[in-house]
mmCIF file of C-alpha atoms in Angstrom:
data_model
loop_
_atom_site.group_PDB
_atom_site.id
_atom_site.type_symbol
_atom_site.label_atom_id
_atom_site.label_comp_id
_atom_site.label_asym_id
_atom_site.label_seq_id
_atom_site.Cartn_x
_atom_site.Cartn_y
_atom_site.Cartn_z
ATOM 1 C CA MET A 1 17.230 -101.035 -62.859
ATOM 2 C CA ASP A 2 16.455 -103.392 -59.971
ATOM 3 C CA ALA A 3 18.008 -101.996 -56.802
ATOM 4 C CA HIS A 4 17.718 -105.318 -54.971
ATOM 5 C CA ALA A 5 20.915 -107.292 -54.395
ATOM 6 C CA PHE A 6 18.933 -110.568 -54.370
ATOM 7 C CA THR A 7 15.604 -111.490 -55.932
ATOM 8 C CA SER A 8 14.237 -112.357 -52.488
ATOM 9 C CA ASP A 9 14.911 -108.779 -51.312
ATOM 10 C CA VAL A 10 11.502 -107.864 -52.716
ATOM 11 C CA ALA A 11 10.160 -109.613 -49.602
ATOM 12 C CA PHE A 12 13.184 -109.712 -47.304
ATOM 13 C CA THR A 13 13.550 -106.031 -46.452
ATOM 14 C CA PRO A 14 16.222 -104.918 -43.952
ATOM 15 C CA THR A 15 13.577 -105.015 -41.232
ATOM 16 C CA VAL A 16 12.566 -108.567 -42.199
ATOM 17 C CA LYS A 17 16.206 -109.663 -42.279
ATOM 18 C CA ALA A 18 16.765 -108.198 -38.821
ATOM 19 C CA ILE A 19 13.839 -110.201 -37.480
ATOM 20 C CA GLN A 20 15.144 -113.328 -39.221
ATOM 21 C CA ALA A 21 18.517 -112.777 -37.559
ATOM 22 C CA ARG A 22 16.902 -112.303 -34.154
ATOM 23 C CA LYS A 23 14.771 -115.430 -34.541
ATOM 24 C CA GLY A 24 17.496 -117.639 -36.013
ATOM 25 C CA SER A 25 16.508 -118.146 -39.663
ATOM 26 C CA ARG A 26 18.720 -115.540 -41.379
ATOM 27 C CA GLN A 27 21.642 -117.917 -41.891
ATOM 28 C CA ALA A 28 19.510 -120.414 -43.796
ATOM 29 C CA TYR A 29 18.082 -117.697 -46.051
ATOM 30 C CA SER A 30 21.564 -116.261 -46.583
ATOM 31 C CA ARG A 31 22.583 -119.602 -48.067
ATOM 32 C CA VAL A 32 19.626 -119.404 -50.455
ATOM 33 C CA GLU A 33 20.783 -115.923 -51.495
ATOM 34 C CA GLU A 34 24.327 -117.170 -52.047
ATOM 35 C CA ARG A 35 22.967 -119.824 -54.425
ATOM 36 C CA GLY A 36 21.237 -117.147 -56.492
ATOM 37 C CA GLY A 37 18.045 -116.567 -54.559
ATOM 38 C CA TRP A 38 14.559 -117.133 -55.867
ATOM 39 C CA GLN A 39 13.697 -117.653 -59.529
ATOM 40 C CA SER A 40 12.942 -114.492 -61.499
ATOM 41 C CA VAL A 41 11.430 -116.122 -64.592
ATOM 42 C CA ILE A 42 8.568 -118.534 -65.144
ATOM 43 C CA THR A 43 9.991 -122.030 -65.485
ATOM 44 C CA SER A 44 8.213 -124.825 -67.351
ATOM 45 C CA ASP A 45 7.172 -126.428 -64.039
ATOM 46 C CA LEU A 46 5.751 -123.153 -62.746
ATOM 47 C CA ALA A 47 3.929 -122.546 -66.035
ATOM 48 C CA ALA A 48 2.283 -125.966 -65.790
ATOM 49 C CA PHE A 49 1.267 -125.280 -62.187
ATOM 50 C CA ILE A 50 -0.176 -121.859 -63.049
ATOM 51 C CA GLU A 51 -2.224 -123.095 -65.985
ATOM 52 C CA MET A 52 -3.860 -125.951 -64.087
ATOM 53 C CA GLN A 53 -5.211 -123.644 -61.367
ATOM 54 C CA THR A 54 -8.893 -122.738 -61.131
ATOM 55 C CA SER A 55 -8.397 -120.031 -58.512
ATOM 56 C CA VAL A 56 -5.935 -117.257 -57.700
ATOM 57 C CA PHE A 57 -5.655 -114.406 -55.203
ATOM 58 C CA LEU A 58 -4.395 -111.066 -56.518
ATOM 59 C CA SER A 59 -3.068 -108.603 -53.951
ATOM 60 C CA THR A 60 -2.676 -104.878 -54.622
ATOM 61 C CA ALA A 61 -2.284 -101.742 -52.514
ATOM 62 C CA ASN A 62 -3.547 -98.236 -53.070
ATOM 63 C CA GLY A 63 -1.470 -95.078 -53.165
ATOM 64 C CA VAL A 64 -1.247 -94.824 -49.366
ATOM 65 C CA GLY A 65 -0.374 -98.494 -48.910
ATOM 66 C CA GLN A 66 -3.745 -99.937 -47.904
ATOM 67 C CA PRO A 67 -3.675 -103.571 -49.111
ATOM 68 C CA TYR A 68 -6.507 -105.387 -50.865
ATOM 69 C CA ILE A 69 -6.925 -109.002 -51.954
ATOM 70 C CA GLN A 70 -9.127 -109.943 -54.897
ATOM 71 C CA HIS A 71 -10.098 -113.519 -55.734
ATOM 72 C CA ARG A 72 -10.271 -114.569 -59.371
ATOM 73 C CA GLY A 73 -11.450 -117.960 -60.623
ATOM 74 C CA GLY A 74 -12.277 -119.808 -63.799
ATOM 75 C CA PRO A 75 -11.726 -123.111 -65.554
ATOM 76 C CA ALA A 76 -8.250 -124.622 -65.592
ATOM 77 C CA GLY A 77 -6.250 -122.591 -68.111
ATOM 78 C CA PHE A 78 -7.933 -119.251 -67.387
ATOM 79 C CA LEU A 79 -4.513 -118.127 -66.152
ATOM 80 C CA LYS A 80 -2.231 -118.097 -69.179
ATOM 81 C CA VAL A 81 1.546 -117.844 -69.260
ATOM 82 C CA LEU A 82 2.307 -115.519 -72.178
ATOM 83 C CA ASP A 83 6.103 -115.576 -71.851
ATOM 84 C CA GLU A 84 8.745 -116.231 -69.202
ATOM 85 C CA LYS A 85 7.839 -113.011 -67.364
ATOM 86 C CA THR A 86 4.122 -112.499 -68.058
ATOM 87 C CA ILE A 87 0.878 -114.042 -66.814
ATOM 88 C CA GLY A 88 -2.382 -112.851 -68.297
ATOM 89 C CA PHE A 89 -6.061 -113.449 -67.647
ATOM 90 C CA ALA A 90 -9.402 -112.072 -68.718
ATOM 91 C CA ASP A 91 -10.934 -109.977 -65.940
ATOM 92 C CA PHE A 92 -14.588 -110.971 -65.804
ATOM 93 C CA ALA A 93 -17.364 -108.517 -64.991
ATOM 94 C CA GLY A 94 -18.313 -108.666 -61.313
ATOM 95 C CA ASN A 95 -19.551 -106.303 -58.622
ATOM 96 C CA ARG A 96 -18.053 -103.304 -60.431
ATOM 97 C CA GLN A 97 -16.235 -101.867 -57.414
ATOM 98 C CA PHE A 98 -13.008 -101.614 -59.474
ATOM 99 C CA ILE A 99 -10.812 -101.517 -56.356
ATOM 100 C CA THR A 100 -8.054 -103.577 -57.963
ATOM 101 C CA GLN A 101 -8.041 -101.412 -61.086
ATOM 102 C CA GLY A 102 -7.943 -98.234 -59.017
ATOM 103 C CA ASN A 103 -5.125 -99.556 -56.874
ATOM 104 C CA LEU A 104 -3.071 -100.530 -59.913
ATOM 105 C CA ALA A 105 -3.582 -97.079 -61.408
ATOM 106 C CA ASP A 106 -1.959 -95.593 -58.296
ATOM 107 C CA ASN A 107 0.477 -98.373 -57.446
ATOM 108 C CA PRO A 108 1.422 -101.078 -59.987
ATOM 109 C CA GLN A 109 3.082 -103.351 -57.420
ATOM 110 C CA ALA A 110 1.112 -106.584 -57.110
ATOM 111 C CA PHE A 111 1.278 -110.120 -55.776
ATOM 112 C CA LEU A 112 -0.244 -113.455 -56.808
ATOM 113 C CA PHE A 113 -0.945 -116.276 -54.373
ATOM 114 C CA LEU A 114 -1.768 -119.679 -55.835
ATOM 115 C CA ILE A 115 -2.709 -122.706 -53.743
ATOM 116 C CA ASP A 116 -3.433 -126.253 -54.886
ATOM 117 C CA TYR A 117 -5.255 -127.954 -52.023
ATOM 118 C CA ALA A 118 -5.391 -131.385 -53.642
ATOM 119 C CA HIS A 119 -1.599 -131.584 -54.015
ATOM 120 C CA ARG A 120 -0.878 -129.339 -50.989
ATOM 121 C CA GLN A 121 1.236 -126.866 -52.950
ATOM 122 C CA ARG A 122 1.380 -123.078 -52.860
ATOM 123 C CA VAL A 123 3.305 -120.536 -54.878
ATOM 124 C CA LYS A 124 3.907 -116.845 -54.112
ATOM 125 C CA ILE A 125 4.660 -114.500 -57.021
ATOM 126 C CA TRP A 126 5.823 -110.895 -56.626
ATOM 127 C CA GLY A 127 5.672 -108.403 -59.471
ATOM 128 C CA SER A 128 3.599 -105.676 -61.026
ATOM 129 C CA ALA A 129 0.332 -105.637 -62.915
ATOM 130 C CA ARG A 130 -1.613 -103.461 -65.290
ATOM 131 C CA VAL A 131 -5.125 -103.402 -66.697
ATOM 132 C CA VAL A 132 -5.623 -103.468 -70.461
ATOM 133 C CA GLU A 133 -8.962 -102.190 -71.760
ATOM 134 C CA GLY A 134 -10.348 -102.310 -75.274
ATOM 135 C CA ASP A 135 -7.959 -104.916 -76.735
ATOM 136 C CA ALA A 136 -10.376 -107.338 -78.400
ATOM 137 C CA GLU A 137 -7.649 -109.594 -79.786
ATOM 138 C CA LEU A 138 -5.898 -110.030 -76.439
ATOM 139 C CA THR A 139 -9.209 -110.510 -74.647
ATOM 140 C CA ALA A 140 -10.226 -113.245 -77.105
ATOM 141 C CA ARG A 141 -6.852 -114.929 -76.633
ATOM 142 C CA LEU A 142 -7.246 -115.011 -72.852
ATOM 143 C CA MET A 143 -10.968 -115.767 -72.617
ATOM 144 C CA PRO A 144 -11.617 -119.434 -71.722
ATOM 145 C CA ARG A 145 -13.534 -121.261 -74.427
ATOM 146 C CA ASP A 146 -17.262 -121.747 -73.746
ATOM 147 C CA TYR A 147 -17.022 -120.177 -70.278
ATOM 148 C CA ALA A 148 -20.180 -118.400 -69.137
ATOM 149 C CA ALA A 149 -18.689 -115.060 -68.119
ATOM 150 C CA ARG A 150 -18.347 -111.626 -69.673
ATOM 151 C CA PRO A 151 -14.784 -110.343 -69.997
ATOM 152 C CA GLU A 152 -14.566 -106.674 -69.058
ATOM 153 C CA GLN A 153 -10.836 -106.170 -69.533
ATOM 154 C CA VAL A 154 -7.503 -107.965 -69.215
ATOM 155 C CA ILE A 155 -4.944 -108.034 -66.414
ATOM 156 C CA LEU A 156 -1.295 -108.598 -67.290
ATOM 157 C CA PHE A 157 1.030 -109.547 -64.445
ATOM 158 C CA THR A 158 4.802 -109.137 -64.840
ATOM 159 C CA VAL A 159 6.822 -111.496 -62.647
ATOM 160 C CA ALA A 160 9.702 -110.116 -60.570
ATOM 161 C CA THR A 161 10.366 -113.235 -58.505
ATOM 162 C CA TRP A 162 8.586 -116.223 -57.014
ATOM 163 C CA ASP A 163 8.877 -118.788 -54.258
ATOM 164 C CA ALA A 164 7.217 -122.152 -53.631
ATOM 165 C CA ASN A 165 6.267 -122.960 -50.045
ATOM 166 C CA CYS A 166 6.303 -126.264 -48.232
ATOM 167 C CA PRO A 167 2.971 -128.128 -47.796
ATOM 168 C CA GLN A 168 2.922 -127.683 -44.017
ATOM 169 C CA HIS A 169 -0.545 -126.859 -42.633
ATOM 170 C CA ILE A 170 -2.263 -126.896 -46.059
ATOM 171 C CA PRO A 171 -5.528 -128.860 -45.644
ATOM 172 C CA GLN A 172 -6.058 -131.392 -48.388
ATOM 173 C CA ARG A 173 -9.211 -130.605 -50.363
ATOM 174 C CA PHE A 174 -10.416 -131.727 -53.761
ATOM 175 C CA GLU A 175 -12.353 -130.134 -56.602
ATOM 176 C CA ALA A 176 -16.009 -131.216 -56.671
ATOM 177 C CA ALA A 177 -15.709 -132.192 -60.343
ATOM 178 C CA ASP A 178 -12.692 -134.411 -59.597
ATOM 179 C CA VAL A 179 -14.518 -136.103 -56.716
ATOM 180 C CA ALA A 180 -17.604 -136.678 -58.893
ATOM 181 C CA ALA A 181 -15.464 -138.207 -61.645
ATOM 182 C CA ALA A 182 -13.675 -140.497 -59.164
ATOM 183 C CA LEU A 183 -16.989 -141.645 -57.658
ATOM 184 C CA ALA A 184 -18.459 -142.278 -61.107
ATOM 185 C CA GLU A 185 -15.442 -144.415 -62.036
ATOM 186 C CA ARG A 186 -15.764 -146.301 -58.734
ATOM 187 C CA ASP A 187 -19.454 -147.004 -59.451
ATOM 188 C CA ARG A 188 -18.642 -148.259 -62.952
ATOM 189 C CA ARG A 189 -15.971 -150.565 -61.533
ATOM 190 C CA ILE A 190 -18.376 -151.917 -58.904
ATOM 191 C CA GLU A 191 -20.976 -152.554 -61.598
ATOM 192 C CA ARG A 192 -18.460 -154.453 -63.745
ATOM 193 C CA LEU A 193 -17.351 -156.535 -60.758
ATOM 194 C CA GLU A 194 -20.953 -157.338 -59.828
ATOM 195 C CA GLN A 195 -21.648 -158.438 -63.396
ATOM 196 C CA GLU A 196 -18.545 -160.631 -63.352
ATOM 197 C CA VAL A 197 -19.534 -162.171 -60.016
ATOM 198 C CA ALA A 198 -23.021 -162.878 -61.340
ATOM 199 C CA ARG A 199 -21.574 -164.485 -64.484
ATOM 200 C CA LEU A 200 -19.165 -166.673 -62.528
ATOM 201 C CA THR A 201 -21.821 -167.624 -59.979
ATOM 202 C CA GLY A 202 -24.247 -168.574 -62.713
ATOM 203 C CA ALA A 203 -21.627 -170.641 -64.530
ATOM 204 C CA SER A 204 -20.661 -172.593 -61.417
ATOM 205 C CA ALA A 205 -24.167 -173.219 -60.063
ATOM 206 C CA PRO A 206 -25.054 -176.999 -59.944
ATOM 207 C CA ARG A 207 -27.570 -178.148 -62.497
ATOM 208 C CA ALA A 208 -30.768 -179.815 -61.358
ATOM 209 C CA VAL A 209 -30.733 -183.643 -61.955
ATOM 210 C CA SER A 210 -33.940 -185.166 -63.309
ATOM 211 C CA ALA A 211 -35.183 -188.274 -61.491
ATOM 212 C CA HIS A 212 -36.100 -191.228 -63.793
ATOM 213 C CA SER A 213 -38.199 -194.113 -62.640
ATOM 214 C CA GLY A 214 -36.673 -197.535 -63.183
#
């Protein structure tokens, strides 16, 4: 049973709340708590945001509390929402340090940080995670189609609560593929306009008049 009075208590410990009170923000967050606090399930909007991401940061801590952040990336859709509480993804073979897996074996508490630079959005998700090995069916379900990577195992993340941050201080950046597509469309439009200008110029050019002797 969850011992927290509010979903946000997973982050707002008594120490954090005391600091908020001292620095003047506790009243505002108290109002959020009175309205029900943060969401504890994956909404349709959050699911859409998750599944369009190409990058995520997974935070874990070992048995003595030492934190670790692991980056995971892939094509849009590599993060899959399996139900209103579960996010899953294929864990691709990498440097084989297995720090995240070791941490989760000792301490299942985990955290996901997702940031969309193009739209200046970020989402923080608290929960727990576990590694699933040897499940070929689940691995095939989560493996992105035609992606050049070898899946080693699967990570399933169970959502406890989440919060979306404001866009303040997020630099706006764009995916290289999106920029290339926009530039290609611009070049095609320029080419069409140049062809149209050439057609109109040719149609309106004065014709040469032949001189006839009288």
